[in-house]
mmCIF file of N, CA, C and O in Angstrom:
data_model
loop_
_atom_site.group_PDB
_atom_site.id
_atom_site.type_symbol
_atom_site.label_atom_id
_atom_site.label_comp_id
_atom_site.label_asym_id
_atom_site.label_seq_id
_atom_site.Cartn_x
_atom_site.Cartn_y
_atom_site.Cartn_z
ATOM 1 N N UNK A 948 -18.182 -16.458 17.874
ATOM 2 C CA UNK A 948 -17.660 -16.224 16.537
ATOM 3 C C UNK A 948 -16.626 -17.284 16.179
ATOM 4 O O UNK A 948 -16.509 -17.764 15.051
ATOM 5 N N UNK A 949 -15.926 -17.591 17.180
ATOM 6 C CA UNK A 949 -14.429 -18.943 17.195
ATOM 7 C C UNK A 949 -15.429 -19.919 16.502
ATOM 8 O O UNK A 949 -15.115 -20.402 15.414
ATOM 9 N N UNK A 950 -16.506 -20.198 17.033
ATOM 10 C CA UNK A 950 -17.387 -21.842 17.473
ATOM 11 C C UNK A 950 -17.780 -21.650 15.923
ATOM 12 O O UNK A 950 -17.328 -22.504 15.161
ATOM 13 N N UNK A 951 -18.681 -20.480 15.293
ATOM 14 C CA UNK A 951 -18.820 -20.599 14.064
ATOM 15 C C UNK A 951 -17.675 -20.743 12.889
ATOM 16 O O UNK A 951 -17.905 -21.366 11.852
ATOM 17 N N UNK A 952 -16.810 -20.303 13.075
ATOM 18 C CA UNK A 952 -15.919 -20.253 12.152
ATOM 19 C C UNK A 952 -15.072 -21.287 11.966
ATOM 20 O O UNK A 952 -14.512 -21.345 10.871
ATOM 21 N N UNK A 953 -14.708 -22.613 13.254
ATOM 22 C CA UNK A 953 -14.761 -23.836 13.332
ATOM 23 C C UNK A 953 -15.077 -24.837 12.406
ATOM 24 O O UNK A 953 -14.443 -25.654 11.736
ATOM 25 N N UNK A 954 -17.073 -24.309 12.688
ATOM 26 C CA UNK A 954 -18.116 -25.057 12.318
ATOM 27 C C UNK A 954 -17.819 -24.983 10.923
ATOM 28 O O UNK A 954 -17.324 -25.964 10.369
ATOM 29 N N UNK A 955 -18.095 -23.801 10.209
ATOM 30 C CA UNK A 955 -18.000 -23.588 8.630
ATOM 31 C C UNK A 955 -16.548 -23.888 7.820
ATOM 32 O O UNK A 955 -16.387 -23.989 6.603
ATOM 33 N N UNK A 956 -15.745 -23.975 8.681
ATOM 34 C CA UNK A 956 -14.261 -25.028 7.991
ATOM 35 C C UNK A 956 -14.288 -26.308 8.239
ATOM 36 O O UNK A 956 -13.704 -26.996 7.402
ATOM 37 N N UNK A 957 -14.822 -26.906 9.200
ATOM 38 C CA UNK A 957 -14.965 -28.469 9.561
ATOM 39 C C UNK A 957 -16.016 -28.834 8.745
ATOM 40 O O UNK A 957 -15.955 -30.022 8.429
ATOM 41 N N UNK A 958 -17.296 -28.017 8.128
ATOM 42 C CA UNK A 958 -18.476 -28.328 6.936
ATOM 43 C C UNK A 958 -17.738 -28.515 5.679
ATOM 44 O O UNK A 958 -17.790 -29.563 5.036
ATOM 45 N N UNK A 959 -16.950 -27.337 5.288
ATOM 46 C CA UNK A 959 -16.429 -27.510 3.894
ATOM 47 C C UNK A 959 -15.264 -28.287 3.813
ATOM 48 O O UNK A 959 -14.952 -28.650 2.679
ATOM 49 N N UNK A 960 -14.390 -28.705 4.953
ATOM 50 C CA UNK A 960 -13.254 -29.697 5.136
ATOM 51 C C UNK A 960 -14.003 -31.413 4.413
ATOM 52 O O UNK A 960 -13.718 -32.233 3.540
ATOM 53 N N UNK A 961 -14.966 -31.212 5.360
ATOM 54 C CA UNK A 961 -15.827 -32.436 4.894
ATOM 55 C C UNK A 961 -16.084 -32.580 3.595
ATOM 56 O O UNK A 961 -15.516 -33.365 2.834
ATOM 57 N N UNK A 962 -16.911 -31.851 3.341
ATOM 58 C CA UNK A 962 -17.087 -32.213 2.120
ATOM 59 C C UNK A 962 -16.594 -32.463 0.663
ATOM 60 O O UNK A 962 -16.954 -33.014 -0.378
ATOM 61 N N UNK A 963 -15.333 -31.581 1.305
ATOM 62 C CA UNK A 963 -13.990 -31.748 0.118
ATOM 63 C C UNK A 963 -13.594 -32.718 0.355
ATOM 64 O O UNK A 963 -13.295 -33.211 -0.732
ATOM 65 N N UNK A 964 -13.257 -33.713 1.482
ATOM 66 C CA UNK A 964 -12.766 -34.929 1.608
ATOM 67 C C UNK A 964 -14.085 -36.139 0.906
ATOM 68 O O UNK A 964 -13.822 -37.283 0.534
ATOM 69 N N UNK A 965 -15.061 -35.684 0.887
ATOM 70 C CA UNK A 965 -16.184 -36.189 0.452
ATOM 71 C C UNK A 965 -15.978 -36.229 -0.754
ATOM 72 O O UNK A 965 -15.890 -37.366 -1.217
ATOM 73 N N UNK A 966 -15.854 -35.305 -1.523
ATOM 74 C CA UNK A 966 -15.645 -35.564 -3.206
ATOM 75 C C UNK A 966 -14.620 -35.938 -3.480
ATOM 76 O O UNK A 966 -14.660 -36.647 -4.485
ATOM 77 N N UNK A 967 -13.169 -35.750 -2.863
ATOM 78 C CA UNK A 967 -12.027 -36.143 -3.342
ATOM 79 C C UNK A 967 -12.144 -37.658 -2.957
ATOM 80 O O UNK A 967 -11.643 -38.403 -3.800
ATOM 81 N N UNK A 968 -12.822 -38.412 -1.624
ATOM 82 C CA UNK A 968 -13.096 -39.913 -1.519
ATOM 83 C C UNK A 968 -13.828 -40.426 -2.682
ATOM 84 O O UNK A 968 -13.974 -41.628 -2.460
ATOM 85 N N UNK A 969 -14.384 -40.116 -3.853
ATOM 86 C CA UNK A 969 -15.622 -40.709 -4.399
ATOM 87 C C UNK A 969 -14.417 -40.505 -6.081
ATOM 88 O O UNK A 969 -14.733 -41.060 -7.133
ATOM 89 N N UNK A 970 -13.167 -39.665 -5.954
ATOM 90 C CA UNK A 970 -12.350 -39.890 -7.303
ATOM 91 C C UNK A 970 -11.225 -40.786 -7.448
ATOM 92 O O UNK A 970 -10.645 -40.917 -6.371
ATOM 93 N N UNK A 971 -10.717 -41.438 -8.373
ATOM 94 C CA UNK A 971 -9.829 -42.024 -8.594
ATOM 95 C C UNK A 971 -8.665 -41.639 -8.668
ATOM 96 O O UNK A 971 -8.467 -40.507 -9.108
ATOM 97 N N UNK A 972 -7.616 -42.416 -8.284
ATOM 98 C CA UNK A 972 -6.130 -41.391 -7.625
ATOM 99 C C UNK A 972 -5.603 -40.776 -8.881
ATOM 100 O O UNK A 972 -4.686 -39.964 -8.759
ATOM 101 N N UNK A 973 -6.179 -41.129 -10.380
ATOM 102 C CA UNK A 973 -6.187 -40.798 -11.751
ATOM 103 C C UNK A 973 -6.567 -39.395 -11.899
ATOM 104 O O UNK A 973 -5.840 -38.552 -12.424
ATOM 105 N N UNK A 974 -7.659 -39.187 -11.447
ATOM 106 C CA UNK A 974 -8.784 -38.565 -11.409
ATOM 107 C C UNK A 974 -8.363 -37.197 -10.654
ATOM 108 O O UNK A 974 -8.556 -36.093 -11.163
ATOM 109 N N UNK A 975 -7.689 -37.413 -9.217
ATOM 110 C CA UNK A 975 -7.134 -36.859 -8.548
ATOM 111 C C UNK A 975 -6.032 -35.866 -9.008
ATOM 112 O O UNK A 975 -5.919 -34.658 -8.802
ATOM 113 N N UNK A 976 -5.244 -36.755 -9.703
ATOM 114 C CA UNK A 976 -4.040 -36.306 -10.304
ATOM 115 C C UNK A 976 -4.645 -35.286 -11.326
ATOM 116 O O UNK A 976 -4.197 -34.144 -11.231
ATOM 117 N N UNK A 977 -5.320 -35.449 -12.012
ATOM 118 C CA UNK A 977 -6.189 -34.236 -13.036
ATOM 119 C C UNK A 977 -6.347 -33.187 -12.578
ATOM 120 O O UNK A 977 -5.912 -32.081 -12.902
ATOM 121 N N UNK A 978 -7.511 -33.783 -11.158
ATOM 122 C CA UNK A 978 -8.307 -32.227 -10.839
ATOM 123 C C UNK A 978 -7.080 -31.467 -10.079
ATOM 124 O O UNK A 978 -7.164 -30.246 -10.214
ATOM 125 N N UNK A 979 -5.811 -31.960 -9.209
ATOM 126 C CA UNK A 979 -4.587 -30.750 -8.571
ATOM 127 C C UNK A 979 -4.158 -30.637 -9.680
ATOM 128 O O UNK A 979 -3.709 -29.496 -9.565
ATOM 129 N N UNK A 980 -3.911 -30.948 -10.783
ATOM 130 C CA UNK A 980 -3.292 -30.126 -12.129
ATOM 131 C C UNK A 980 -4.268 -28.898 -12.763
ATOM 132 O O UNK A 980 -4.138 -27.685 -12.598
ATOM 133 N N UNK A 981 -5.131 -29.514 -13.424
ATOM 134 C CA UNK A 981 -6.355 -28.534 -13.794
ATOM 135 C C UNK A 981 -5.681 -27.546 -12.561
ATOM 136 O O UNK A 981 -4.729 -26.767 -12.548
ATOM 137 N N UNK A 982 -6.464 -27.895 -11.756
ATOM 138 C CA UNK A 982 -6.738 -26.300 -10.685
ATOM 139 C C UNK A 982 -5.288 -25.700 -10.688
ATOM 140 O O UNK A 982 -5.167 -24.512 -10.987
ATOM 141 N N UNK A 983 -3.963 -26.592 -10.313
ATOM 142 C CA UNK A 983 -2.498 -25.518 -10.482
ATOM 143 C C UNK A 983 -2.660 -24.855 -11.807
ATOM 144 O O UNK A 983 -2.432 -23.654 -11.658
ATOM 145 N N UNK A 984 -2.952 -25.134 -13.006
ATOM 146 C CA UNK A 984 -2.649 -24.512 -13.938
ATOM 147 C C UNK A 984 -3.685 -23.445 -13.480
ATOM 148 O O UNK A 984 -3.087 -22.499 -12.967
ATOM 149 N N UNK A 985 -4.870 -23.294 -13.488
ATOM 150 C CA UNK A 985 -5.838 -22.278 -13.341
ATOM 151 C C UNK A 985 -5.181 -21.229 -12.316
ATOM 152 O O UNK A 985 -4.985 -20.046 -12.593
ATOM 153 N N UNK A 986 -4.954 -21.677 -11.419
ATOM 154 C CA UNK A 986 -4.595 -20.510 -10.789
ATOM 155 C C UNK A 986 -2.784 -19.800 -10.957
ATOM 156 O O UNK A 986 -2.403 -18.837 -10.291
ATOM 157 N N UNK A 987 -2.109 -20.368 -11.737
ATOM 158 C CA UNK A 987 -1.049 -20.558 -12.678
ATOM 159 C C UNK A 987 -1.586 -19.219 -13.488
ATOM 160 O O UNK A 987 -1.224 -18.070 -13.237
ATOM 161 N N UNK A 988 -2.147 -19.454 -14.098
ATOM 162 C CA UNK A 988 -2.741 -18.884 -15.067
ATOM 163 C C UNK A 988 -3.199 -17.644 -14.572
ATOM 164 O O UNK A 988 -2.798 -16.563 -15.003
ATOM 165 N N UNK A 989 -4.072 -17.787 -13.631
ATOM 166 C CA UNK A 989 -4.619 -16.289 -13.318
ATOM 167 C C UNK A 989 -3.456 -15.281 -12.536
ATOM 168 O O UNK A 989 -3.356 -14.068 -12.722
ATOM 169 N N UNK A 990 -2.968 -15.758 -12.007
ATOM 170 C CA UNK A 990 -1.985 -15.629 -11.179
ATOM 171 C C UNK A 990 -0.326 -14.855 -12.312
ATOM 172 O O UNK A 990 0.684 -14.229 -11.989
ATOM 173 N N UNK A 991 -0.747 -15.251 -13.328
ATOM 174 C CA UNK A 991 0.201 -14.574 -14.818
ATOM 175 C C UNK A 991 -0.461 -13.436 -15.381
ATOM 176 O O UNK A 991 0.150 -12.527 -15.944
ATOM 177 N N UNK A 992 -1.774 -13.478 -15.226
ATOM 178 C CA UNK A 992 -2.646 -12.515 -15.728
ATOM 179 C C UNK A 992 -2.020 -11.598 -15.106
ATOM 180 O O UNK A 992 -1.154 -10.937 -15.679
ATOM 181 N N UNK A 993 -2.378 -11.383 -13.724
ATOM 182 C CA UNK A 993 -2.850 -10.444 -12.653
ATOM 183 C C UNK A 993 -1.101 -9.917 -12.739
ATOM 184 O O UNK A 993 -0.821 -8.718 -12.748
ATOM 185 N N UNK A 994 -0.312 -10.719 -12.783
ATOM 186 C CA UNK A 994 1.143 -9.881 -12.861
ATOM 187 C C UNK A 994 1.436 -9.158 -13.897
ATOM 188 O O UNK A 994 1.606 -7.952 -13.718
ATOM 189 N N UNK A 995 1.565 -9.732 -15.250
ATOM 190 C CA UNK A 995 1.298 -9.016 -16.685
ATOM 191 C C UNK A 995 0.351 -7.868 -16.798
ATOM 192 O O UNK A 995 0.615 -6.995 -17.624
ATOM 193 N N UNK A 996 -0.724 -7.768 -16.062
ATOM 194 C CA UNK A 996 -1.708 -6.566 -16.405
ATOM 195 C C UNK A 996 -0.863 -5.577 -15.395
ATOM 196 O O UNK A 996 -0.903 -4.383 -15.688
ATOM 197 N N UNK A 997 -0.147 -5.935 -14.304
ATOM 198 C CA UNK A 997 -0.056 -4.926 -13.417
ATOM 199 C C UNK A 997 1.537 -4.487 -14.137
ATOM 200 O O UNK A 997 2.204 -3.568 -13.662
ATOM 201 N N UNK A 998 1.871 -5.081 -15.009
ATOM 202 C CA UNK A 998 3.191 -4.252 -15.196
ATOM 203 C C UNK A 998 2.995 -3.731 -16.486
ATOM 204 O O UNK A 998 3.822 -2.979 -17.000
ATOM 205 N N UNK A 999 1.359 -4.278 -17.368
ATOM 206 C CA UNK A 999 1.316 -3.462 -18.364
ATOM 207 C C UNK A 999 0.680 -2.425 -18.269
ATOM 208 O O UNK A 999 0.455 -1.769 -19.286
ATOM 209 N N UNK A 1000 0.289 -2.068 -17.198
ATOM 210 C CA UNK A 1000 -0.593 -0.737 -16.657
ATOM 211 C C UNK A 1000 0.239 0.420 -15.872
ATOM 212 O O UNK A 1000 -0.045 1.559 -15.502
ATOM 213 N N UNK A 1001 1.521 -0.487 -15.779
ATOM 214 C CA UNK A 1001 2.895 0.603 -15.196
ATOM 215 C C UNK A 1001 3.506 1.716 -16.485
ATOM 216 O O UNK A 1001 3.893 2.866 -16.282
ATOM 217 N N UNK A 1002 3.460 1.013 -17.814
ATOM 218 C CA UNK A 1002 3.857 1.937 -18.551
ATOM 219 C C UNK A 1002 2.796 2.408 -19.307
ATOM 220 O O UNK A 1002 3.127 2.689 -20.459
ATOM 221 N N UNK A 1003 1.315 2.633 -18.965
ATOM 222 C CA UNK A 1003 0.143 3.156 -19.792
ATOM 223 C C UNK A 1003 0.474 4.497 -19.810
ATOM 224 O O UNK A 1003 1.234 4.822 -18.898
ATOM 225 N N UNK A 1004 0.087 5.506 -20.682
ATOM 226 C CA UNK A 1004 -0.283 7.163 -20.327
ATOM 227 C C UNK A 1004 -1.264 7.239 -19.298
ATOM 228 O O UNK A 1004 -1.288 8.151 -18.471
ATOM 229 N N UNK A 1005 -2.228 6.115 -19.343
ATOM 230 C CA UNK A 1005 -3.600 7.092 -18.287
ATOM 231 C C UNK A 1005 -3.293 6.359 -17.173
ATOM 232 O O UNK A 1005 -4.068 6.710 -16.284
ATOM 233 N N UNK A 1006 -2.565 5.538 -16.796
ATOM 234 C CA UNK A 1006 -1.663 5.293 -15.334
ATOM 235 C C UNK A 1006 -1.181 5.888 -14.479
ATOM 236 O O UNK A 1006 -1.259 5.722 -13.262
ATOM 237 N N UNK A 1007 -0.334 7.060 -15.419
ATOM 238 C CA UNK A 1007 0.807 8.088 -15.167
ATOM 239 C C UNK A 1007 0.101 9.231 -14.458
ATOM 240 O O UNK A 1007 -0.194 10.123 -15.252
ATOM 241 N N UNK A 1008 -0.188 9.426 -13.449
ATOM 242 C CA UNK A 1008 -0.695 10.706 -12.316
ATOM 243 C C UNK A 1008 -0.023 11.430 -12.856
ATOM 244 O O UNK A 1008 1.022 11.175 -13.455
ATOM 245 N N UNK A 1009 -0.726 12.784 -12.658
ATOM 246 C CA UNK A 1009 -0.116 14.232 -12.970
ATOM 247 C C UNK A 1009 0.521 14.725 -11.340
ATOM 248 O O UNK A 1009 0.065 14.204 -10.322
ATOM 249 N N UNK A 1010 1.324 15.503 -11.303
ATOM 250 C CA UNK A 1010 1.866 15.986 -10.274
ATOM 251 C C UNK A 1010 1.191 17.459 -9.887
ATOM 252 O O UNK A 1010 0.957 18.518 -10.470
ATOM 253 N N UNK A 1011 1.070 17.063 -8.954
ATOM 254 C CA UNK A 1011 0.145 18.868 -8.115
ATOM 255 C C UNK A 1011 0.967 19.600 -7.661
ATOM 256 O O UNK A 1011 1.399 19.349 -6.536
ATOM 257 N N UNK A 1012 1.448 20.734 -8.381
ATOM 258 C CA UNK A 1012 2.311 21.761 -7.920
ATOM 259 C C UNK A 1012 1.794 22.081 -6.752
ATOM 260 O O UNK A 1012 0.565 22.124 -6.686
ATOM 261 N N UNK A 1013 2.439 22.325 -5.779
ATOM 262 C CA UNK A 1013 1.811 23.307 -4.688
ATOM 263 C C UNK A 1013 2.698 24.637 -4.698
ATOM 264 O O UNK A 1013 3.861 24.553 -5.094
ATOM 265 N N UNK A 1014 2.336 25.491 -4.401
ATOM 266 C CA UNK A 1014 3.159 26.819 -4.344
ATOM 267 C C UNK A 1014 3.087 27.196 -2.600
ATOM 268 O O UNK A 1014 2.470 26.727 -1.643
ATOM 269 N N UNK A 1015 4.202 28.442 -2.828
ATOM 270 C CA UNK A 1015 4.643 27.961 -1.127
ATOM 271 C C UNK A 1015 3.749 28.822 -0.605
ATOM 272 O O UNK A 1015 2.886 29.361 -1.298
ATOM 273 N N UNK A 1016 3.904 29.043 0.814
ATOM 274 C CA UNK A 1016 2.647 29.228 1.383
ATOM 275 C C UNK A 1016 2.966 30.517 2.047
ATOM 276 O O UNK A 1016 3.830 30.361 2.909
ATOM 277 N N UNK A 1017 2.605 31.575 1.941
ATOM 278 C CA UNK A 1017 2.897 33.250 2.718
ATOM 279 C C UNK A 1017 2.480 32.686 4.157
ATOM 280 O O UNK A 1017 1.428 32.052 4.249
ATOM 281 N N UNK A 1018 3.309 32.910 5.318
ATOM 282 C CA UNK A 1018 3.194 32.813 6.660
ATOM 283 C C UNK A 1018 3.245 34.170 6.976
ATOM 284 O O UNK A 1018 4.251 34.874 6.885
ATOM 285 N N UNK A 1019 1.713 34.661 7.493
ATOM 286 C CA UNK A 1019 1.811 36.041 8.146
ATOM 287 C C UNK A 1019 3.275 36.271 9.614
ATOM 288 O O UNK A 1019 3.880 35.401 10.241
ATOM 289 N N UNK A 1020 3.378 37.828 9.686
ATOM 290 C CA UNK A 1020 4.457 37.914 10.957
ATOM 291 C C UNK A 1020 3.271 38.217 11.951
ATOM 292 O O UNK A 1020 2.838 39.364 11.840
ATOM 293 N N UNK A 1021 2.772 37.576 12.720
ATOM 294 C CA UNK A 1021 2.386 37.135 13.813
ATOM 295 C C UNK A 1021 2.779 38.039 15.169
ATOM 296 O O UNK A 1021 1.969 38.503 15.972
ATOM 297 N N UNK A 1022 4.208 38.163 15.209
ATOM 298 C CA UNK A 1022 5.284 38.965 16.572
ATOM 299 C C UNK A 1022 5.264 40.245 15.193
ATOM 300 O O UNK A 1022 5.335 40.015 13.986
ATOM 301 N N UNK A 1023 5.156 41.461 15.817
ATOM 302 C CA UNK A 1023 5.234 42.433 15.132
ATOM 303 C C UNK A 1023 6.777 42.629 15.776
ATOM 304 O O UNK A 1023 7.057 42.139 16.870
ATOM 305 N N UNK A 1024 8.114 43.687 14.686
ATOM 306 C CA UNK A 1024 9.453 43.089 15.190
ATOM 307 C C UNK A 1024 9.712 43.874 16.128
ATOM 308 O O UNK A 1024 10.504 43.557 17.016
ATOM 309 N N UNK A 1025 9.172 44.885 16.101
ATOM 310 C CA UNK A 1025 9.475 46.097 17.583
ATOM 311 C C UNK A 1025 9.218 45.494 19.091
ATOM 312 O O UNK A 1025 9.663 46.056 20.091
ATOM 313 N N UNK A 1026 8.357 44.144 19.139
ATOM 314 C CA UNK A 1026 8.261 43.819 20.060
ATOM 315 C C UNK A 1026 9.508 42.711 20.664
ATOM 316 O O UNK A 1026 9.408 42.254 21.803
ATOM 317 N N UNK A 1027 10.516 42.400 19.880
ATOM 318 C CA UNK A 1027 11.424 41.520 19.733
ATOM 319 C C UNK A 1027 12.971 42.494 20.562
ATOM 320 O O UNK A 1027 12.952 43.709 20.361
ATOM 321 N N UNK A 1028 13.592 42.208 21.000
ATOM 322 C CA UNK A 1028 14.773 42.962 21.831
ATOM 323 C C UNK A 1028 16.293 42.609 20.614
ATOM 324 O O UNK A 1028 16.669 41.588 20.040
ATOM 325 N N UNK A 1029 16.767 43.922 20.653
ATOM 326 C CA UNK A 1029 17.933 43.580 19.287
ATOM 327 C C UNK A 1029 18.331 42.220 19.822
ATOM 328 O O UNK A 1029 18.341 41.271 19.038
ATOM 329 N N UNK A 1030 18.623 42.065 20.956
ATOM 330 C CA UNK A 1030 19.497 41.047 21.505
ATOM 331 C C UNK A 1030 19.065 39.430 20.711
ATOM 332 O O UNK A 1030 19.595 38.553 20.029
ATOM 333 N N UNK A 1031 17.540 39.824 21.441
ATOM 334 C CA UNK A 1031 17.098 38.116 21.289
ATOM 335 C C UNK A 1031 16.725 38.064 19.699
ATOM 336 O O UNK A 1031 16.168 37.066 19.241
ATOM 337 N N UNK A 1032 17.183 39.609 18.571
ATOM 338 C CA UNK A 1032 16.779 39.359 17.129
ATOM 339 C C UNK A 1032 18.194 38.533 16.583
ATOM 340 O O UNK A 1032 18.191 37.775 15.612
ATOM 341 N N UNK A 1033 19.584 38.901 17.555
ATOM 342 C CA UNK A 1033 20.755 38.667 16.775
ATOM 343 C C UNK A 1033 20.895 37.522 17.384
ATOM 344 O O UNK A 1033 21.784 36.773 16.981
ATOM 345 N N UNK A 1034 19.948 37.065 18.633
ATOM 346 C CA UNK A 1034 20.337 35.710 18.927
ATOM 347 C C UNK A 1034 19.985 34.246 17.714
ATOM 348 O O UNK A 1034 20.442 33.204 17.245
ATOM 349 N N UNK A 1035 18.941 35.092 17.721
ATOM 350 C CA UNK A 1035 17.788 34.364 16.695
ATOM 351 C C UNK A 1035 18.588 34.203 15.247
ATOM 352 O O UNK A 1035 18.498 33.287 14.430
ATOM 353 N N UNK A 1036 19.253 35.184 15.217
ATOM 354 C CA UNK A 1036 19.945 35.452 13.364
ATOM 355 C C UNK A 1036 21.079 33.829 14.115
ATOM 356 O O UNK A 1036 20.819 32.656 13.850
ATOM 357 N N UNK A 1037 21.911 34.161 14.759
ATOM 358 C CA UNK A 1037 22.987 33.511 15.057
ATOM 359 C C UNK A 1037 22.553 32.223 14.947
ATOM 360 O O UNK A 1037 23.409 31.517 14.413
ATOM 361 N N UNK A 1038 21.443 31.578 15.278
ATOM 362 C CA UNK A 1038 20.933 30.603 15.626
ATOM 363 C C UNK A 1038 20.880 29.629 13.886
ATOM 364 O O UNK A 1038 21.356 28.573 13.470
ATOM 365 N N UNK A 1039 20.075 30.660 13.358
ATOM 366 C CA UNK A 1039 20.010 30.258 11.958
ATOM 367 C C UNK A 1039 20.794 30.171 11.162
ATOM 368 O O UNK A 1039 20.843 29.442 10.172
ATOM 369 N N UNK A 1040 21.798 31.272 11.720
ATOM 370 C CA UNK A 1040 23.181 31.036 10.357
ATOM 371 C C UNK A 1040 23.829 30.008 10.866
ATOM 372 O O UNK A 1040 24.876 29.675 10.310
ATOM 373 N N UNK A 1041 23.522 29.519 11.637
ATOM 374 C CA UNK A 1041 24.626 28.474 11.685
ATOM 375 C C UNK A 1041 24.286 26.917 10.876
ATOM 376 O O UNK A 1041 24.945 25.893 10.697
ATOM 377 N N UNK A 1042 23.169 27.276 10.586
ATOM 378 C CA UNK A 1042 22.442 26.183 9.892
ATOM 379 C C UNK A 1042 23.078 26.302 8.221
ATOM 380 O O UNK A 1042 23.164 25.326 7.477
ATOM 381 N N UNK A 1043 23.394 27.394 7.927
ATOM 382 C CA UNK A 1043 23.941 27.800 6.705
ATOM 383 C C UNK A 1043 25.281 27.923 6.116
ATOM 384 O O UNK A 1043 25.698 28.460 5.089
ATOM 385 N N UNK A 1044 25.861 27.231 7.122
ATOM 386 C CA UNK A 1044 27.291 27.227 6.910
ATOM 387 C C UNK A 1044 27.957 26.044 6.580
ATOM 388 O O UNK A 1044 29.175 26.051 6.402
#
């Protein structure tokens, strides 16, 4: 996969040195302008559309309420010892203070 991927940049290396040998340093100077502006250009597009699509209405996602979720009691409480219920309370209030 290395050996091909080599191959197919050392083909098109070439041949770009191939056409840019056959223009005039005039010529030259054109075609890196032309192409900066072009991609200048697209490159203004692609920013302008993305910040004019920030303030669209059909841009703007709706928000998905979720509602909260009933967690069955699992430990029925008689099986719980007062002790380890007031340990448990103690535990939590302290989070609340």
């Amino acid at each position: 996969m290395g050996k091909m991927y080599v191959r197919i940049k050392d083909f098109i290396g070439g041949r770009l040195r191939g056409l840019c040998d056959r223009l005039s340093p005039r010529q030259r100077t054109a075609t890196v302008l032309v192409a900066a502006a072009l991609f200048a250009l697209g490159n203004f597009y692609m920013i302008f559309r993305a910040v004019y699509d920030i303030g669209r209405e059909d841009a703007r996602r709706e928000v998905i309420e979720i509602e909260p979720l009933d967690i069955p009691d699992f430990v029925p409480a008689d099986t719980l010892s007062d002790r380890k219920v007031r340990e448990m309370e103690e535990f939590f209030n302290q989070f609340n203070r």
